[in-house]
Structures are given as structure tokens and as C-alpha cells.
């Protein structure tokens, strides 16, 4: 499992890899961006329904709970369905850097869309759509975390992980 092909979208080692119904493998966020965009596999253009994202088939390369164990650093969260969700690691680091530099806002790319992270008001919104706000927060603990960037973590259940 450790030698997955690079993700065809971003050319990196797939992060949180998922397998689409057509058996193509992508990073979760790369696949999500494409499915939200046109409901198609980025490689073979097979139709993928939006509901696939509700119960994605993860390929287990390492346990998500291990992967998301939080160290003593600050992490960034956004308010989602019934709780706080951790940004993916890369985005969280970008936001933390901007925060340390005392920037008022930064733009980040999430699932193919540009989001404005407003570090003064502690909100995020999609660029050009300032009415759909989500609260964000900076925190050290993971007690209320629901998952990473839309992926739920189930420390005690791997029912939707492909072994
Ligand atoms: Zn990718
Ligand atoms: Zn495909």
C-alpha cells in the first residue's frame, strides 16, 4: 500500500487516497474538487455522483487517527456540519504561517476553489461569495474535531476504509 501511483491530478503521493468507482485513485481533496466541479473522474471522465463524497472509499495507507494525532502545535479548524473540522495539514500550515506574520487574510486553494481566510474576523468564505461564511478557529486540542477537510475520523471504526 505504500507505493501508490502518484495522484494524476496533483502528481504527488496521494494524501488520504480514495478509489473512485472506476478504480482510479486520487487524493481525497483532488477527487473532491473534480467531483464538485463536474461529477466526473478526472482521468477517465466516468460519471461520479456527488453522493459518493458522503461515503468515500478510503484506501488505508496509514490510520487516519494516527495521521491526525495532534502534537503541541496550533492547528486550524473550520466550522462544518455539527462541529469543528481540521483543515488539511498543508492548508493549516499556510494559515498558521500567515497568522504568525500577522497577515489580515490569506487566500488558499481548497478542492479547486479559492477561499479567503480572514484572520481578523476569523472566518473563511469562497472568493467572490462573501455571504457564505464559516467560522474558523485556532486551537491546540482535538477534542471537538469531526475530521479532516470533510473526511470523518473514526478512531474505533474502519467500516468505510478499504483494507
Ligand atoms: Zn492529488
Ligand atoms: Zn476513472
Short mmCIF file of N, CA and C and ligand atoms in Angstrom, two decimals:
data_model
loop_
_atom_site.label_atom_id
_atom_site.label_comp_id
_atom_site.label_asym_id
_atom_site.label_seq_id
_atom_site.Cartn_x
_atom_site.Cartn_y
_atom_site.Cartn_z
N UNK A 1 0.82 -1.21 0.00
CA UNK A 1 0.00 0.00 0.00
C UNK A 1 0.85 1.25 0.00
N UNK A 2 2.13 1.14 0.34
CA UNK A 2 2.93 2.35 0.48
C UNK A 2 3.40 2.87 -0.88
N UNK A 3 3.29 2.04 -1.92
CA UNK A 3 3.78 2.50 -3.21
C UNK A 3 2.64 2.75 -4.20
N UNK A 4 1.71 3.59 -3.77
CA UNK A 4 0.64 4.02 -4.67
C UNK A 4 1.21 4.88 -5.78
N UNK A 5 0.57 4.79 -6.95
CA UNK A 5 0.95 5.67 -8.05
C UNK A 5 0.71 7.13 -7.63
N UNK A 6 1.47 8.07 -8.19
CA UNK A 6 1.18 9.48 -7.87
C UNK A 6 -0.25 9.83 -8.28
N UNK A 7 -0.84 10.76 -7.55
CA UNK A 7 -2.18 11.23 -7.90
C UNK A 7 -2.14 11.87 -9.29
N UNK A 8 -3.03 11.47 -10.22
CA UNK A 8 -2.99 12.02 -11.58
C UNK A 8 -3.30 13.51 -11.63
N UNK A 9 -3.93 14.04 -10.59
CA UNK A 9 -4.29 15.46 -10.61
C UNK A 9 -3.11 16.33 -10.17
N UNK A 10 -2.55 16.03 -9.00
CA UNK A 10 -1.52 16.92 -8.46
C UNK A 10 -0.12 16.33 -8.60
N UNK A 11 -0.03 15.06 -9.04
CA UNK A 11 1.27 14.41 -9.28
C UNK A 11 2.05 14.15 -8.01
N UNK A 12 1.41 14.30 -6.85
CA UNK A 12 2.08 13.97 -5.61
C UNK A 12 1.62 12.60 -5.12
N UNK A 13 2.29 12.12 -4.12
CA UNK A 13 1.82 10.91 -3.45
C UNK A 13 0.43 11.22 -2.90
N UNK A 14 -0.57 10.40 -3.24
CA UNK A 14 -1.94 10.74 -2.83
C UNK A 14 -2.05 10.92 -1.33
N UNK A 15 -2.65 12.03 -0.92
CA UNK A 15 -2.87 12.21 0.51
C UNK A 15 -4.33 11.88 0.78
N UNK A 16 -4.56 11.08 1.80
CA UNK A 16 -5.87 10.48 2.06
C UNK A 16 -6.44 9.89 0.77
N UNK A 17 -5.73 8.92 0.17
CA UNK A 17 -6.15 8.42 -1.13
C UNK A 17 -7.53 7.78 -1.10
N UNK A 18 -8.31 8.03 -2.13
CA UNK A 18 -9.58 7.34 -2.27
C UNK A 18 -9.64 6.72 -3.66
N UNK A 19 -10.43 5.65 -3.76
CA UNK A 19 -10.63 4.97 -5.03
C UNK A 19 -12.02 5.29 -5.52
N UNK A 20 -12.11 5.81 -6.72
CA UNK A 20 -13.42 6.09 -7.31
C UNK A 20 -14.03 4.78 -7.82
N UNK A 21 -15.34 4.79 -8.11
CA UNK A 21 -15.99 3.56 -8.60
C UNK A 21 -15.31 3.00 -9.86
N UNK A 22 -14.61 3.84 -10.62
CA UNK A 22 -13.92 3.38 -11.82
C UNK A 22 -12.54 2.81 -11.49
N UNK A 23 -12.22 2.73 -10.19
CA UNK A 23 -10.95 2.16 -9.71
C UNK A 23 -9.76 3.09 -9.85
N UNK A 24 -9.97 4.33 -10.24
CA UNK A 24 -8.87 5.28 -10.27
C UNK A 24 -8.66 5.87 -8.88
N UNK A 25 -7.40 6.15 -8.57
CA UNK A 25 -7.04 6.57 -7.21
C UNK A 25 -6.51 8.00 -7.22
N UNK A 26 -7.06 8.82 -6.32
CA UNK A 26 -6.65 10.22 -6.21
C UNK A 26 -6.54 10.60 -4.74
N UNK A 27 -5.90 11.75 -4.49
CA UNK A 27 -6.04 12.36 -3.17
C UNK A 27 -7.53 12.63 -2.95
N UNK A 28 -7.96 12.54 -1.72
CA UNK A 28 -9.37 12.84 -1.45
C UNK A 28 -9.73 14.24 -1.95
N UNK A 29 -8.86 15.23 -1.64
CA UNK A 29 -9.22 16.61 -2.00
C UNK A 29 -9.18 16.85 -3.50
N UNK A 30 -8.25 16.18 -4.19
CA UNK A 30 -8.19 16.32 -5.65
C UNK A 30 -9.46 15.74 -6.29
N UNK A 31 -9.86 14.55 -5.83
CA UNK A 31 -11.07 13.92 -6.37
C UNK A 31 -12.29 14.76 -6.03
N UNK A 32 -12.31 15.26 -4.79
CA UNK A 32 -13.46 16.05 -4.36
C UNK A 32 -13.63 17.29 -5.24
N UNK A 33 -12.49 17.95 -5.54
CA UNK A 33 -12.56 19.14 -6.38
C UNK A 33 -13.17 18.83 -7.73
N UNK A 34 -12.75 17.72 -8.31
CA UNK A 34 -13.24 17.37 -9.63
C UNK A 34 -14.71 16.95 -9.60
N UNK A 35 -15.07 16.19 -8.57
CA UNK A 35 -16.46 15.72 -8.49
C UNK A 35 -17.40 16.90 -8.24
N UNK A 36 -16.96 17.83 -7.38
CA UNK A 36 -17.80 19.02 -7.16
C UNK A 36 -17.92 19.83 -8.44
N UNK A 37 -16.85 19.83 -9.21
CA UNK A 37 -16.81 20.66 -10.42
C UNK A 37 -17.71 20.10 -11.52
N UNK A 38 -17.53 18.82 -11.86
CA UNK A 38 -18.32 18.30 -12.99
C UNK A 38 -18.80 16.86 -12.83
N UNK A 39 -18.71 16.33 -11.59
CA UNK A 39 -19.17 14.96 -11.32
C UNK A 39 -18.53 13.93 -12.24
N UNK A 40 -17.23 14.11 -12.50
CA UNK A 40 -16.56 13.14 -13.36
C UNK A 40 -15.21 12.75 -12.76
N UNK A 41 -14.77 11.53 -13.08
CA UNK A 41 -13.42 11.13 -12.75
C UNK A 41 -12.48 11.97 -13.60
N UNK A 42 -11.44 12.59 -12.98
CA UNK A 42 -10.53 13.45 -13.75
C UNK A 42 -9.75 12.68 -14.80
N UNK A 43 -9.68 11.36 -14.66
CA UNK A 43 -8.86 10.58 -15.58
C UNK A 43 -9.68 10.01 -16.73
N UNK A 44 -10.75 9.27 -16.41
CA UNK A 44 -11.48 8.56 -17.47
C UNK A 44 -12.83 9.19 -17.76
N UNK A 45 -13.18 10.27 -17.03
CA UNK A 45 -14.41 11.03 -17.26
C UNK A 45 -15.68 10.24 -16.93
N UNK A 46 -15.52 9.10 -16.24
CA UNK A 46 -16.73 8.39 -15.82
C UNK A 46 -17.52 9.26 -14.86
N UNK A 47 -18.86 9.19 -14.98
CA UNK A 47 -19.71 9.98 -14.09
C UNK A 47 -19.56 9.49 -12.65
N UNK A 48 -19.35 10.42 -11.73
CA UNK A 48 -19.29 10.09 -10.30
C UNK A 48 -20.33 10.96 -9.61
N UNK A 49 -21.25 10.35 -8.90
CA UNK A 49 -22.31 11.17 -8.31
C UNK A 49 -21.78 11.90 -7.07
N UNK A 50 -22.42 13.05 -6.81
CA UNK A 50 -22.00 13.86 -5.67
C UNK A 50 -22.13 13.08 -4.36
N UNK A 51 -23.07 12.14 -4.32
CA UNK A 51 -23.29 11.40 -3.08
C UNK A 51 -22.09 10.52 -2.75
N UNK A 52 -21.26 10.24 -3.75
CA UNK A 52 -20.04 9.47 -3.47
C UNK A 52 -19.21 10.14 -2.39
N UNK A 53 -19.23 11.48 -2.39
CA UNK A 53 -18.41 12.21 -1.42
C UNK A 53 -18.89 12.04 0.01
N UNK A 54 -20.15 11.62 0.17
CA UNK A 54 -20.66 11.43 1.53
C UNK A 54 -20.09 10.18 2.18
N UNK A 55 -19.68 9.25 1.36
CA UNK A 55 -19.17 8.00 1.92
C UNK A 55 -18.01 7.51 1.07
N UNK A 56 -16.93 8.31 1.04
CA UNK A 56 -15.84 7.98 0.14
C UNK A 56 -15.13 6.70 0.55
N UNK A 57 -14.65 5.97 -0.43
CA UNK A 57 -13.89 4.76 -0.16
C UNK A 57 -12.44 5.12 0.05
N UNK A 58 -12.02 5.09 1.28
CA UNK A 58 -10.63 5.43 1.56
C UNK A 58 -9.75 4.20 1.40
N UNK A 59 -8.59 4.42 0.91
CA UNK A 59 -7.62 3.35 0.87
C UNK A 59 -6.71 3.57 2.06
N UNK A 60 -6.57 2.55 2.85
CA UNK A 60 -5.83 2.76 4.08
C UNK A 60 -4.33 2.59 3.86
N UNK A 61 -3.61 3.69 3.83
CA UNK A 61 -2.16 3.59 3.80
C UNK A 61 -1.61 3.75 5.20
N UNK A 62 -2.26 4.58 5.97
CA UNK A 62 -1.91 4.68 7.38
C UNK A 62 -3.19 5.07 8.08
N UNK A 63 -3.28 4.73 9.30
CA UNK A 63 -4.51 5.01 10.02
C UNK A 63 -4.76 6.51 10.07
N UNK A 64 -5.96 6.91 9.78
CA UNK A 64 -6.28 8.33 9.81
C UNK A 64 -6.07 8.88 11.21
N UNK A 65 -6.45 8.10 12.21
CA UNK A 65 -6.33 8.65 13.56
C UNK A 65 -4.86 8.86 13.93
N UNK A 66 -3.99 7.98 13.47
CA UNK A 66 -2.56 8.21 13.72
C UNK A 66 -2.09 9.44 12.96
N UNK A 67 -2.56 9.48 11.72
CA UNK A 67 -2.15 10.55 10.84
C UNK A 67 -2.53 11.91 11.39
N UNK A 68 -3.61 11.97 12.11
CA UNK A 68 -4.14 13.25 12.54
C UNK A 68 -3.83 13.51 14.01
N UNK A 69 -3.02 12.65 14.60
CA UNK A 69 -2.73 12.87 16.02
C UNK A 69 -2.11 14.26 16.13
N UNK A 70 -2.60 15.02 17.08
CA UNK A 70 -2.17 16.41 17.15
C UNK A 70 -1.04 16.56 18.14
N UNK A 71 -0.02 17.21 17.70
CA UNK A 71 1.12 17.45 18.56
C UNK A 71 0.85 18.72 19.35
N UNK A 72 1.90 19.36 19.77
CA UNK A 72 1.72 20.54 20.59
C UNK A 72 1.56 21.82 19.78
N UNK A 73 1.56 21.69 18.46
CA UNK A 73 1.41 22.88 17.64
C UNK A 73 -0.04 23.33 17.60
N UNK A 74 -0.21 24.55 17.16
CA UNK A 74 -1.56 25.03 16.90
C UNK A 74 -2.03 24.49 15.56
N UNK A 75 -3.31 24.21 15.49
CA UNK A 75 -3.90 23.75 14.24
C UNK A 75 -5.12 24.62 13.95
N UNK A 76 -5.52 24.57 12.71
CA UNK A 76 -6.64 25.42 12.28
C UNK A 76 -7.84 24.58 11.93
N UNK A 77 -9.00 25.09 12.32
CA UNK A 77 -10.25 24.37 12.15
C UNK A 77 -11.28 25.27 11.50
N UNK A 78 -12.21 24.65 10.80
CA UNK A 78 -13.34 25.42 10.30
C UNK A 78 -14.62 24.77 10.79
N UNK A 79 -15.65 25.62 10.92
CA UNK A 79 -16.91 25.11 11.43
C UNK A 79 -17.67 24.46 10.30
N UNK A 80 -18.02 23.19 10.48
CA UNK A 80 -18.76 22.47 9.45
C UNK A 80 -20.00 21.87 10.07
N UNK A 81 -20.48 20.80 9.44
CA UNK A 81 -21.65 20.13 9.98
C UNK A 81 -21.37 19.72 11.42
N UNK A 82 -22.20 20.15 12.30
CA UNK A 82 -22.15 19.82 13.73
C UNK A 82 -20.77 19.73 14.36
N UNK A 83 -19.91 20.67 14.06
CA UNK A 83 -18.66 20.69 14.81
C UNK A 83 -17.51 21.32 14.05
N UNK A 84 -16.36 21.20 14.64
CA UNK A 84 -15.16 21.79 14.06
C UNK A 84 -14.38 20.75 13.29
N UNK A 85 -13.90 21.12 12.11
CA UNK A 85 -13.15 20.23 11.25
C UNK A 85 -11.75 20.80 11.06
N UNK A 86 -10.81 19.89 11.03
CA UNK A 86 -9.42 20.31 10.86
C UNK A 86 -9.16 20.55 9.38
N UNK A 87 -8.50 21.67 9.07
CA UNK A 87 -8.02 21.86 7.71
C UNK A 87 -6.99 20.77 7.39
N UNK A 88 -6.82 20.46 6.13
CA UNK A 88 -5.75 19.52 5.81
C UNK A 88 -4.42 20.15 6.21
N UNK A 89 -3.42 19.31 6.40
CA UNK A 89 -2.19 19.74 7.04
C UNK A 89 -1.54 20.92 6.32
N UNK A 90 -1.48 20.81 5.00
CA UNK A 90 -0.85 21.86 4.21
C UNK A 90 -1.54 23.21 4.41
N UNK A 91 -2.87 23.18 4.31
CA UNK A 91 -3.64 24.43 4.46
C UNK A 91 -3.48 24.98 5.86
N UNK A 92 -3.54 24.09 6.85
CA UNK A 92 -3.40 24.52 8.23
C UNK A 92 -2.07 25.23 8.45
N UNK A 93 -1.01 24.69 7.83
CA UNK A 93 0.31 25.31 7.97
C UNK A 93 0.36 26.67 7.30
N UNK A 94 -0.26 26.75 6.11
CA UNK A 94 -0.28 28.04 5.40
C UNK A 94 -0.98 29.10 6.25
N UNK A 95 -2.10 28.71 6.86
CA UNK A 95 -2.85 29.66 7.67
C UNK A 95 -2.04 30.06 8.90
N UNK A 96 -1.39 29.06 9.51
CA UNK A 96 -0.59 29.35 10.71
C UNK A 96 0.55 30.32 10.37
N UNK A 97 1.19 30.09 9.23
CA UNK A 97 2.27 30.99 8.81
C UNK A 97 1.76 32.42 8.66
N UNK A 98 0.62 32.55 7.99
CA UNK A 98 0.06 33.88 7.78
C UNK A 98 -0.29 34.53 9.12
N UNK A 99 -0.83 33.69 10.01
CA UNK A 99 -1.19 34.19 11.34
C UNK A 99 0.05 34.71 12.08
N UNK A 100 1.13 33.92 11.99
CA UNK A 100 2.38 34.32 12.66
C UNK A 100 2.92 35.62 12.08
N UNK A 101 2.73 35.80 10.76
CA UNK A 101 3.21 37.01 10.11
C UNK A 101 2.26 38.19 10.33
N UNK A 102 1.22 37.95 11.10
CA UNK A 102 0.20 38.96 11.39
C UNK A 102 -0.49 39.48 10.13
N UNK A 103 -0.66 38.59 9.15
CA UNK A 103 -1.42 38.98 7.97
C UNK A 103 -2.89 39.04 8.34
N UNK A 104 -3.64 39.90 7.62
CA UNK A 104 -5.06 40.03 7.94
C UNK A 104 -5.88 38.95 7.26
N UNK A 105 -5.43 38.53 6.08
CA UNK A 105 -6.14 37.44 5.41
C UNK A 105 -5.17 36.75 4.44
N UNK A 106 -5.48 35.52 4.09
CA UNK A 106 -4.76 34.87 3.00
C UNK A 106 -5.76 34.15 2.11
N UNK A 107 -5.29 33.83 0.91
CA UNK A 107 -6.10 33.04 0.00
C UNK A 107 -5.53 31.63 -0.02
N UNK A 108 -6.38 30.64 0.08
CA UNK A 108 -5.93 29.25 -0.03
C UNK A 108 -6.78 28.53 -1.05
N UNK A 109 -6.18 27.50 -1.64
CA UNK A 109 -6.88 26.70 -2.64
C UNK A 109 -7.38 25.44 -1.95
N UNK A 110 -8.70 25.26 -1.92
CA UNK A 110 -9.26 24.07 -1.29
C UNK A 110 -10.20 23.41 -2.29
N UNK A 111 -9.90 22.17 -2.61
CA UNK A 111 -10.75 21.40 -3.53
C UNK A 111 -11.04 22.18 -4.81
N UNK A 112 -10.03 22.87 -5.31
CA UNK A 112 -10.18 23.53 -6.60
C UNK A 112 -10.79 24.92 -6.53
N UNK A 113 -11.14 25.39 -5.36
CA UNK A 113 -11.71 26.72 -5.23
C UNK A 113 -10.80 27.59 -4.37
N UNK A 114 -10.80 28.88 -4.65
CA UNK A 114 -10.02 29.80 -3.82
C UNK A 114 -10.89 30.28 -2.67
N UNK A 115 -10.37 30.14 -1.49
CA UNK A 115 -11.07 30.61 -0.29
C UNK A 115 -10.26 31.73 0.34
N UNK A 116 -10.98 32.70 0.89
CA UNK A 116 -10.34 33.75 1.66
C UNK A 116 -10.43 33.36 3.14
N UNK A 117 -9.27 33.31 3.77
CA UNK A 117 -9.25 33.08 5.20
C UNK A 117 -9.02 34.44 5.85
N UNK A 118 -10.03 34.95 6.53
CA UNK A 118 -9.94 36.26 7.16
C UNK A 118 -9.50 36.08 8.60
N UNK A 119 -8.23 36.45 8.86
CA UNK A 119 -7.64 36.18 10.17
C UNK A 119 -7.99 37.25 11.20
N UNK A 120 -8.64 38.30 10.75
CA UNK A 120 -9.06 39.34 11.67
C UNK A 120 -10.43 38.99 12.23
N UNK A 121 -11.35 38.62 11.32
CA UNK A 121 -12.70 38.26 11.76
C UNK A 121 -12.81 36.78 12.08
N UNK A 122 -11.77 35.99 11.76
CA UNK A 122 -11.76 34.55 11.97
C UNK A 122 -12.93 33.86 11.25
N UNK A 123 -12.97 34.11 9.94
CA UNK A 123 -13.96 33.47 9.09
C UNK A 123 -13.30 33.05 7.79
N UNK A 124 -13.94 32.15 7.06
CA UNK A 124 -13.50 31.85 5.71
C UNK A 124 -14.70 31.93 4.78
N UNK A 125 -14.45 32.29 3.53
CA UNK A 125 -15.51 32.25 2.54
C UNK A 125 -14.90 32.04 1.18
N UNK A 126 -15.70 31.52 0.26
CA UNK A 126 -15.20 31.31 -1.08
C UNK A 126 -15.05 32.66 -1.76
N UNK A 127 -13.95 32.81 -2.51
CA UNK A 127 -13.67 34.08 -3.17
C UNK A 127 -14.86 34.49 -4.03
N UNK A 128 -15.32 35.72 -3.87
CA UNK A 128 -16.45 36.21 -4.65
C UNK A 128 -17.80 35.84 -4.05
N UNK A 129 -17.81 35.05 -2.98
CA UNK A 129 -19.07 34.65 -2.35
C UNK A 129 -19.01 34.97 -0.86
N UNK A 130 -18.90 36.26 -0.52
CA UNK A 130 -18.68 36.63 0.89
C UNK A 130 -19.89 36.39 1.79
N UNK A 131 -21.01 35.92 1.21
CA UNK A 131 -22.18 35.71 2.06
C UNK A 131 -22.19 34.36 2.74
N UNK A 132 -21.43 33.40 2.15
CA UNK A 132 -21.41 32.08 2.76
C UNK A 132 -20.20 31.96 3.66
N UNK A 133 -20.37 32.35 4.90
CA UNK A 133 -19.25 32.39 5.83
C UNK A 133 -19.19 31.13 6.67
N UNK A 134 -17.97 30.74 6.98
CA UNK A 134 -17.77 29.72 8.01
C UNK A 134 -16.84 30.31 9.04
N UNK A 135 -17.09 29.99 10.29
CA UNK A 135 -16.16 30.42 11.33
C UNK A 135 -14.92 29.53 11.29
N UNK A 136 -13.80 30.12 11.67
CA UNK A 136 -12.59 29.32 11.80
C UNK A 136 -12.04 29.51 13.21
N UNK A 137 -11.22 28.61 13.63
CA UNK A 137 -10.57 28.81 14.92
C UNK A 137 -9.19 28.17 14.93
N UNK A 138 -8.37 28.64 15.85
CA UNK A 138 -7.02 28.15 16.04
C UNK A 138 -7.01 27.49 17.41
N UNK A 139 -6.56 26.26 17.46
CA UNK A 139 -6.64 25.54 18.73
C UNK A 139 -5.56 24.48 18.81
N UNK A 140 -5.34 24.03 20.03
CA UNK A 140 -4.32 23.02 20.26
C UNK A 140 -4.87 21.62 20.42
N UNK A 141 -6.09 21.52 20.87
CA UNK A 141 -6.60 20.19 21.18
C UNK A 141 -7.55 19.70 20.10
N UNK A 142 -7.77 18.41 20.09
CA UNK A 142 -8.63 17.85 19.05
C UNK A 142 -9.92 17.30 19.64
N UNK A 143 -10.28 17.78 20.83
CA UNK A 143 -11.43 17.17 21.49
C UNK A 143 -12.71 17.29 20.68
N UNK A 144 -12.86 18.37 19.93
CA UNK A 144 -14.13 18.54 19.22
C UNK A 144 -14.01 18.34 17.73
N UNK A 145 -12.92 17.74 17.31
CA UNK A 145 -12.68 17.63 15.88
C UNK A 145 -13.53 16.53 15.26
N UNK A 146 -14.18 16.85 14.17
CA UNK A 146 -15.00 15.86 13.48
C UNK A 146 -14.23 15.14 12.39
N UNK A 147 -13.22 15.79 11.85
CA UNK A 147 -12.48 15.13 10.78
C UNK A 147 -11.64 16.13 10.04
N UNK A 148 -10.94 15.63 9.05
CA UNK A 148 -10.06 16.48 8.28
C UNK A 148 -10.72 16.83 6.97
N UNK A 149 -10.87 18.10 6.73
CA UNK A 149 -11.30 18.58 5.41
C UNK A 149 -12.39 17.71 4.82
N UNK A 150 -13.41 17.43 5.60
CA UNK A 150 -14.54 16.67 5.10
C UNK A 150 -14.43 15.17 5.26
N UNK A 151 -13.30 14.69 5.71
CA UNK A 151 -13.15 13.26 5.97
C UNK A 151 -13.40 13.02 7.45
N UNK A 152 -14.35 12.22 7.76
CA UNK A 152 -14.60 11.93 9.16
C UNK A 152 -13.55 10.98 9.70
N UNK A 153 -13.12 11.20 10.91
CA UNK A 153 -12.20 10.23 11.50
C UNK A 153 -13.00 9.32 12.43
N UNK A 154 -12.78 8.05 12.29
CA UNK A 154 -13.44 7.06 13.14
C UNK A 154 -12.35 6.26 13.83
N UNK A 155 -11.84 6.75 14.94
CA UNK A 155 -10.72 6.04 15.57
C UNK A 155 -11.06 4.59 15.91
N UNK A 156 -12.34 4.29 16.16
CA UNK A 156 -12.66 2.94 16.60
C UNK A 156 -13.39 2.15 15.54
N UNK A 157 -13.57 2.74 14.38
CA UNK A 157 -14.30 2.00 13.34
C UNK A 157 -13.64 2.30 12.01
N UNK A 158 -13.40 1.27 11.28
CA UNK A 158 -12.81 1.49 9.96
C UNK A 158 -13.75 0.99 8.89
N UNK A 159 -15.04 1.10 9.19
CA UNK A 159 -16.02 0.46 8.31
C UNK A 159 -15.97 1.01 6.89
N UNK A 160 -15.60 2.28 6.72
CA UNK A 160 -15.57 2.75 5.34
C UNK A 160 -14.15 2.86 4.80
N UNK A 161 -13.25 2.14 5.42
CA UNK A 161 -11.89 2.08 4.89
C UNK A 161 -11.71 0.77 4.14
N UNK A 162 -11.08 0.85 3.01
CA UNK A 162 -10.77 -0.37 2.27
C UNK A 162 -9.43 -0.88 2.78
N UNK A 163 -9.43 -2.07 3.25
CA UNK A 163 -8.17 -2.59 3.82
C UNK A 163 -7.28 -3.12 2.72
ZN1 LIG B 1 -3.76 14.85 -5.71
ZN1 LIG B 2 -11.64 6.96 -13.59
#
